[in-house]
mmCIF file of C-alpha atoms in Angstrom:
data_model
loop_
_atom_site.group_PDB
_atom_site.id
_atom_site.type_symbol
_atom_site.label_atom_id
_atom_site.label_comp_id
_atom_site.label_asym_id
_atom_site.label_seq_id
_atom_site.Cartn_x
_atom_site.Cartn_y
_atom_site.Cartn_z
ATOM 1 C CA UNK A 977 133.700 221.280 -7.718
ATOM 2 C CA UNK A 978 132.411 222.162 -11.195
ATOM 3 C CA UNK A 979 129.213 220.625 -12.302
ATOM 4 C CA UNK A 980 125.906 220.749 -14.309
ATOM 5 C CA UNK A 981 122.311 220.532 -13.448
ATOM 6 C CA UNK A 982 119.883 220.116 -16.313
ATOM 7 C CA UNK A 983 115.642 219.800 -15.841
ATOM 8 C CA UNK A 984 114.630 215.886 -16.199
ATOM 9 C CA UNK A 985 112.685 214.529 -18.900
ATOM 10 C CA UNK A 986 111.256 213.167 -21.331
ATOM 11 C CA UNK A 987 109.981 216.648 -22.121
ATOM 12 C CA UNK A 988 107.052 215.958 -24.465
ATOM 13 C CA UNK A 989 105.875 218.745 -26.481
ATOM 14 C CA UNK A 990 103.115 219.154 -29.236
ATOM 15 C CA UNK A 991 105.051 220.881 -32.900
ATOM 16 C CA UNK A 992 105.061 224.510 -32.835
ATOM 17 C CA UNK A 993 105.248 224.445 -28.981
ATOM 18 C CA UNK A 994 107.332 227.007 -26.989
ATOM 19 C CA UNK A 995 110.888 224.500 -25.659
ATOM 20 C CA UNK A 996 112.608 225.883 -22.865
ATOM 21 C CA UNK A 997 115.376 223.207 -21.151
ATOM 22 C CA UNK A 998 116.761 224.644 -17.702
ATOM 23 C CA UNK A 999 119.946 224.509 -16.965
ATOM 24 C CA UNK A 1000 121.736 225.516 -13.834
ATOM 25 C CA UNK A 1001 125.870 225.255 -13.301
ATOM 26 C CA UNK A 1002 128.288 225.561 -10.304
ATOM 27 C CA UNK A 1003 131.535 226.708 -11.055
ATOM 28 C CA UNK A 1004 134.658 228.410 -9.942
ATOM 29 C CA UNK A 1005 135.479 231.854 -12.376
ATOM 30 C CA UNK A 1006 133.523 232.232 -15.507
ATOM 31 C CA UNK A 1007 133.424 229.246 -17.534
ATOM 32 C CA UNK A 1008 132.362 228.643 -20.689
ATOM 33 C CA UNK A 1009 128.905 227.312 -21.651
ATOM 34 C CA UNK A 1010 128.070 225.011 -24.310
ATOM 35 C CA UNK A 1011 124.708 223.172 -25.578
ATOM 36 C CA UNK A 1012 125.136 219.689 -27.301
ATOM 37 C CA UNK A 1013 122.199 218.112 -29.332
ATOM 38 C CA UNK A 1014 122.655 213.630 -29.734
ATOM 39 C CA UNK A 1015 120.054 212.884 -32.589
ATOM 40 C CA UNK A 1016 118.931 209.143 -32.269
ATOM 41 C CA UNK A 1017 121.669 207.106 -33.629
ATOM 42 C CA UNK A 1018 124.134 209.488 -33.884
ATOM 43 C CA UNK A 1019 127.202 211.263 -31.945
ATOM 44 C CA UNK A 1020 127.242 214.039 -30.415
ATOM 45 C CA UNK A 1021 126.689 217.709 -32.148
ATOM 46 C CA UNK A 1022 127.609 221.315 -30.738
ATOM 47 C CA UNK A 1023 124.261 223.259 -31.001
ATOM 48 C CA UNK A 1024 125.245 226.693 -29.576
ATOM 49 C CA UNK A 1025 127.922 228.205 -26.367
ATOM 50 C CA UNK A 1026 128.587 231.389 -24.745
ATOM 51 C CA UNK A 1027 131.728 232.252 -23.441
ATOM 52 C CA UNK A 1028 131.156 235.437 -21.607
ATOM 53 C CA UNK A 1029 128.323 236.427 -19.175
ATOM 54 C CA UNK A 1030 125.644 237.545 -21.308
ATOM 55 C CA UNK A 1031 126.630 235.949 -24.253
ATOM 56 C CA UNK A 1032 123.638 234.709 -26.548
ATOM 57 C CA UNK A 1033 124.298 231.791 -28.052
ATOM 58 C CA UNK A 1034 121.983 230.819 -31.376
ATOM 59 C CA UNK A 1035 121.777 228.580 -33.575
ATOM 60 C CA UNK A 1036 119.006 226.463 -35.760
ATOM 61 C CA UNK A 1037 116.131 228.344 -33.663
ATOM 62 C CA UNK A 1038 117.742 227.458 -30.551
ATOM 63 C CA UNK A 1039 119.272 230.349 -28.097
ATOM 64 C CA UNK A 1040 120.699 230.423 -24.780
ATOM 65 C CA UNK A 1041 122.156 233.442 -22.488
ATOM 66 C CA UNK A 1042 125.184 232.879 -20.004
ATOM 67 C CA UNK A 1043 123.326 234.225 -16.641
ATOM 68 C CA UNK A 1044 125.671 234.815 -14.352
ATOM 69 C CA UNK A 1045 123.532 236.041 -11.867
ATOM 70 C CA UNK A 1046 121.420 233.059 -11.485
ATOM 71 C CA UNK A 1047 124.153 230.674 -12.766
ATOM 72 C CA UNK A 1048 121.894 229.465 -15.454
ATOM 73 C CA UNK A 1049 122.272 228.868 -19.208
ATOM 74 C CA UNK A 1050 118.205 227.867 -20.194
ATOM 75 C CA UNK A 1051 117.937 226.487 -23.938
ATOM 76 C CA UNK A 1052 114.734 228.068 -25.804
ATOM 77 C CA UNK A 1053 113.039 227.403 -29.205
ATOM 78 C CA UNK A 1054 110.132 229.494 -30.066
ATOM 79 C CA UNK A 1055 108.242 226.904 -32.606
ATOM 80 C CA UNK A 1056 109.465 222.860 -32.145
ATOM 81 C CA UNK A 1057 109.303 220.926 -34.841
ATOM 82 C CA UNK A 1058 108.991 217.004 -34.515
ATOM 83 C CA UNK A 1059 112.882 217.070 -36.406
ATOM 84 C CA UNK A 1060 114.028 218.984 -32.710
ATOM 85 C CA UNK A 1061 113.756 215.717 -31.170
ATOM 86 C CA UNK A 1062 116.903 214.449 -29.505
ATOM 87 C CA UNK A 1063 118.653 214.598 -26.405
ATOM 88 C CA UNK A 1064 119.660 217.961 -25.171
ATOM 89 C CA UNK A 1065 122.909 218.220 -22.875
ATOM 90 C CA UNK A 1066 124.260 221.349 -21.257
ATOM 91 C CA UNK A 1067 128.143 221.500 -20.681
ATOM 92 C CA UNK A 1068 130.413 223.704 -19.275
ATOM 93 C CA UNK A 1069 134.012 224.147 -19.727
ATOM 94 C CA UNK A 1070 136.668 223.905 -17.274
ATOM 95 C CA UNK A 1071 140.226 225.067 -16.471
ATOM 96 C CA UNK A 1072 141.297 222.411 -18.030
ATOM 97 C CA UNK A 1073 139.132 222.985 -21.025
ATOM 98 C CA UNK A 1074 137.445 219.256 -20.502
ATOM 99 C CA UNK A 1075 133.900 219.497 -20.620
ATOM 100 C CA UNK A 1076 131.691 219.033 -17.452
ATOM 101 C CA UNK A 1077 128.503 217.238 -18.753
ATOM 102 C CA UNK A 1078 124.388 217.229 -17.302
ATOM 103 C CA UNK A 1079 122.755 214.477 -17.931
ATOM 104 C CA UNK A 1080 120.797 215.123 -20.504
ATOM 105 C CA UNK A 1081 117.424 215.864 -21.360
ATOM 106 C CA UNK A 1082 115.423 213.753 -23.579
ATOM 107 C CA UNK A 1083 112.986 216.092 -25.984
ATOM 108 C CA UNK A 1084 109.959 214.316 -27.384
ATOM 109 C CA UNK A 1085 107.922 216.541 -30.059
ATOM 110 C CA UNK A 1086 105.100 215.026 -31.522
ATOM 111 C CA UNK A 1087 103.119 215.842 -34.610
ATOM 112 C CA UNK B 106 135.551 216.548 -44.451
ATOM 113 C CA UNK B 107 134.827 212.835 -43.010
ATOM 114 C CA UNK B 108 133.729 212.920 -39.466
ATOM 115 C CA UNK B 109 135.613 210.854 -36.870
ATOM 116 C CA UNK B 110 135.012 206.720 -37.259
ATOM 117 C CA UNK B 111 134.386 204.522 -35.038
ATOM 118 C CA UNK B 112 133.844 200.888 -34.863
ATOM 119 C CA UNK B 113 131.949 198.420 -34.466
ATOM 120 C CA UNK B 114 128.971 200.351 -34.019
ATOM 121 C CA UNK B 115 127.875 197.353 -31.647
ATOM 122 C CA UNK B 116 128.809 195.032 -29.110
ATOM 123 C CA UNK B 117 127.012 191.993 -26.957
ATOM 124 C CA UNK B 118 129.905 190.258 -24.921
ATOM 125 C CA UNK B 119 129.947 188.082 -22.029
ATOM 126 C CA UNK B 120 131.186 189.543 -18.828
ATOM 127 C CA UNK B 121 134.908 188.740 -17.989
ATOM 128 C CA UNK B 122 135.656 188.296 -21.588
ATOM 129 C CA UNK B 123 137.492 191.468 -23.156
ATOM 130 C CA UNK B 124 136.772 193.703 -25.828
ATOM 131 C CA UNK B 125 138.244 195.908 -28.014
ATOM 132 C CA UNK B 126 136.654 199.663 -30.074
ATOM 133 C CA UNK B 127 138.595 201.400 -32.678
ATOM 134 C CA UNK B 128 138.258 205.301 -33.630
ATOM 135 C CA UNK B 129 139.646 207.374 -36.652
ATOM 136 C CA UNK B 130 140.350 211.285 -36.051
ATOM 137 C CA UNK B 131 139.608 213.415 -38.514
ATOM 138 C CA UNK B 132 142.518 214.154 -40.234
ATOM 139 C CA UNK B 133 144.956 216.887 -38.706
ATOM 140 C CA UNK B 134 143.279 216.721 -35.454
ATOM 141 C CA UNK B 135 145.981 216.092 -32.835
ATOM 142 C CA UNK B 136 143.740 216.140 -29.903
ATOM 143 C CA UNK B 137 141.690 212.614 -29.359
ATOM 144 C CA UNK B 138 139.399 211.887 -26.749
ATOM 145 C CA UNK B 139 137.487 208.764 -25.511
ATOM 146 C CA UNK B 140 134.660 208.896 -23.214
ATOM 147 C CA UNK B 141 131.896 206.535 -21.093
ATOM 148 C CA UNK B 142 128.190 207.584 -21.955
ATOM 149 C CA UNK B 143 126.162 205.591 -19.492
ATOM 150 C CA UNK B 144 122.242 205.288 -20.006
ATOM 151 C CA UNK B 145 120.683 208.084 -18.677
ATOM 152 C CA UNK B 146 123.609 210.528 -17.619
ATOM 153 C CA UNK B 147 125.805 212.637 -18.894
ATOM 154 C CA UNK B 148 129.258 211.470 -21.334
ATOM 155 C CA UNK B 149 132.954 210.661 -18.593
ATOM 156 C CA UNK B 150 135.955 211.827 -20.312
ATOM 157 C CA UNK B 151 138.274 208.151 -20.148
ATOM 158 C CA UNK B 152 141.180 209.508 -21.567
ATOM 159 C CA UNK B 153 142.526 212.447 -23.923
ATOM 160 C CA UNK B 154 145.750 211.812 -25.956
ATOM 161 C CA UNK B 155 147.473 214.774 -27.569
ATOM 162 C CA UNK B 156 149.370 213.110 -30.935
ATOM 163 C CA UNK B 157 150.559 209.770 -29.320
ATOM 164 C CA UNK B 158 151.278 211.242 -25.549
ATOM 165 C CA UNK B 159 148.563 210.573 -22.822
ATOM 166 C CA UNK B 160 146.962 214.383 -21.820
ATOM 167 C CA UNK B 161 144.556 213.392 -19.008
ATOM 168 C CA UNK B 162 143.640 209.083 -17.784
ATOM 169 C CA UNK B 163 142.870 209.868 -14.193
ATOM 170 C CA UNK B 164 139.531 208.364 -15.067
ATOM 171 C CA UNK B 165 140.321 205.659 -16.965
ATOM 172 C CA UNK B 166 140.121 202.566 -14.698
ATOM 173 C CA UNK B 167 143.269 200.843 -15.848
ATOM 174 C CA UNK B 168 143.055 197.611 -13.817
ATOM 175 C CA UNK B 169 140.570 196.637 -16.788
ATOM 176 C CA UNK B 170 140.841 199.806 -19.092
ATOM 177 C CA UNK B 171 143.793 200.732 -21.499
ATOM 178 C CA UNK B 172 144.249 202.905 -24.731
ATOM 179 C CA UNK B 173 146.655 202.901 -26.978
ATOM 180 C CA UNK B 174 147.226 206.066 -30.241
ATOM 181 C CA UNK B 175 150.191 204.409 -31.710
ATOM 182 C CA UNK B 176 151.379 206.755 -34.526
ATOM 183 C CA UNK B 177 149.365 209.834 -33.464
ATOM 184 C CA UNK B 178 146.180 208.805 -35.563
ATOM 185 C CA UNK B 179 143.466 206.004 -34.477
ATOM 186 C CA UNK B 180 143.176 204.504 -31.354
ATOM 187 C CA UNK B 181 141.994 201.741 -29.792
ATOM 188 C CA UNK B 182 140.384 201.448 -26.584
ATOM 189 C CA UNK B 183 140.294 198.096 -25.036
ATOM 190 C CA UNK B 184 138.916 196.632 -22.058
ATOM 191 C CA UNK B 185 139.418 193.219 -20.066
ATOM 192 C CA UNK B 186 137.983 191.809 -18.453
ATOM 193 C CA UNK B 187 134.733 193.178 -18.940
ATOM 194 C CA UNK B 188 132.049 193.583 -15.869
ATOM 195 C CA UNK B 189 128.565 194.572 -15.832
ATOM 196 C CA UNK B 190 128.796 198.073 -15.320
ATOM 197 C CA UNK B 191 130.885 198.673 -18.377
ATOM 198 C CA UNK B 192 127.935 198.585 -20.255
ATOM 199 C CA UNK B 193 127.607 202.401 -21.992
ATOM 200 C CA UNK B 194 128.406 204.106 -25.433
ATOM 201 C CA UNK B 195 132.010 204.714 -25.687
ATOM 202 C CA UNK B 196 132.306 207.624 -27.392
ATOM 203 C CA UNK B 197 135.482 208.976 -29.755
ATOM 204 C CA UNK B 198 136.291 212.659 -30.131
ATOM 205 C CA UNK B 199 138.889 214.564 -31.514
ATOM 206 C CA UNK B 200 139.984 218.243 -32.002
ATOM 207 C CA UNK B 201 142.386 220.263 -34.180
ATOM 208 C CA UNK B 202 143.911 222.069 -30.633
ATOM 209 C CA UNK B 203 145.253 221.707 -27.422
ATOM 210 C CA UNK B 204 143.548 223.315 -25.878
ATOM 211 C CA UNK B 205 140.399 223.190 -28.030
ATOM 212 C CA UNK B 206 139.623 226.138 -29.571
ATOM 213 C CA UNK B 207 135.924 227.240 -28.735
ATOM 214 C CA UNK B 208 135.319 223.450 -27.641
ATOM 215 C CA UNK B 209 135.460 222.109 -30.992
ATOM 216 C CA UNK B 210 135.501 218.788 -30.611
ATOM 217 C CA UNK B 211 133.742 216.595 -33.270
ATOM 218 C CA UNK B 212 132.562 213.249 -31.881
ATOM 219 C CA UNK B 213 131.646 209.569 -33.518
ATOM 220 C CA UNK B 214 128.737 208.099 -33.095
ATOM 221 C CA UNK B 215 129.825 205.765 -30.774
ATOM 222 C CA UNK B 216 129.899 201.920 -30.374
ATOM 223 C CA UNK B 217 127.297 200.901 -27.567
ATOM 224 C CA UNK B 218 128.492 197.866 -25.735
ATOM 225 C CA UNK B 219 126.297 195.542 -23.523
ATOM 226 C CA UNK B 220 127.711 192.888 -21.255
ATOM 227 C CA UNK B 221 125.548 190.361 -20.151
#
């Protein structure tokens, strides 16, 4: 079946660092791809998708790109700032356009 | 526009005793979802109601779990009785489509529930 593999944290970081969050998928066809941020406190946020391989997704700093050869979708920020920290999930979307969730990776950035 | 509501932001019950969470839509959106966020993994789609008509519960465990969108607008999601496990944040979504265009599904911030 479908399903979502996503790099464990707490990723702890220093501000200004280089963030990449990995991201591997299994799926059937050529889903989409999706990136959801969860700031403390708060729901959940889209951050960025693709919905093609090769797709770059962008948005606040962040980008991913649907890999389809190495079924990945790797979120990247060149310069973190200590406002970046959150919880990073990586989605996909099925036939039945529900999402398949990772777990979640928690970012830490500190000043 | 007002995001999707839901309430009470909190809960600390007893387990066997039941318990009840509200959520508001944001207006127009037809599609409304509820899911389980457990510590530490990713968020289980419960149940997805298009207007008032059930879409998808074959996760829902409805020996204890039921939900109810009377009218086509809030919801409620209740369950009793309670265990230990149920302890998560039970999240509310909701989307103008069916099926969602691009994903766009806005979610609440969720009411975390512990049972003790």
């Amino acid at each position: 079946g479908n399903s979502v593999t996503q790099m464990e944290g707490p990723v702890t970081l220093s501000e200004e660092a280089f963030l990449t969050i990995n991201c591997t998928y299994t799926a059937t066809g050529y889903p989409s791809l999706f990136w959801y941020v969860q700031y403390p406190g708060e729901g959940l946020q889209l951050l960025l998708k693709a919905t093609k391989a090769d797709d770059k997704g962008s948005n606040k700093g962040f980008e991913a790109t649907y890999r389809k050869e190495t079924t990945s979708f790797h979120l990247e920020k060149g310069s973190v700032q200590v406002s970046d920290s959150a919880v990073y999930f990586c989605a996909l979307g099925d036939s039945n356009y529900q999402l398949i969730w990772g777990a979640g990776t928690k970012l830490i950035i500190k000043p | 526009e007002a995001g999707v509501a839901q309430s009470p932001r909190y809960k600390i019950i007893e387990k066997r005793q039941s318990v009840a969470f509200w959520c508001n839509p944001i207006s127009g959106h037809a599609t409304l979802y509820w899911y389980q966020q457990i510590l530490g993994q990713g968020p289980k789609l419960l149940i997805q109601f298009q207007n008032n008509g059930v879409v998808d519960d074959s996760q829902l465990p409805k020996d204890r779990f039921s939900a109810e969108r009377l009218k086509g607008v809030d919801s409620t999601l209740k369950i009793q009785p309670a265990k230990l496990e149920d302890s998560a944040v039970y999240l509310c979504a909701s989307s103008l489509d069916l099926p969602p265009l691009n994903y766009g599904y806005t979610f609440g911030s969720g009411t975390r529930l512990t049972v003790v």
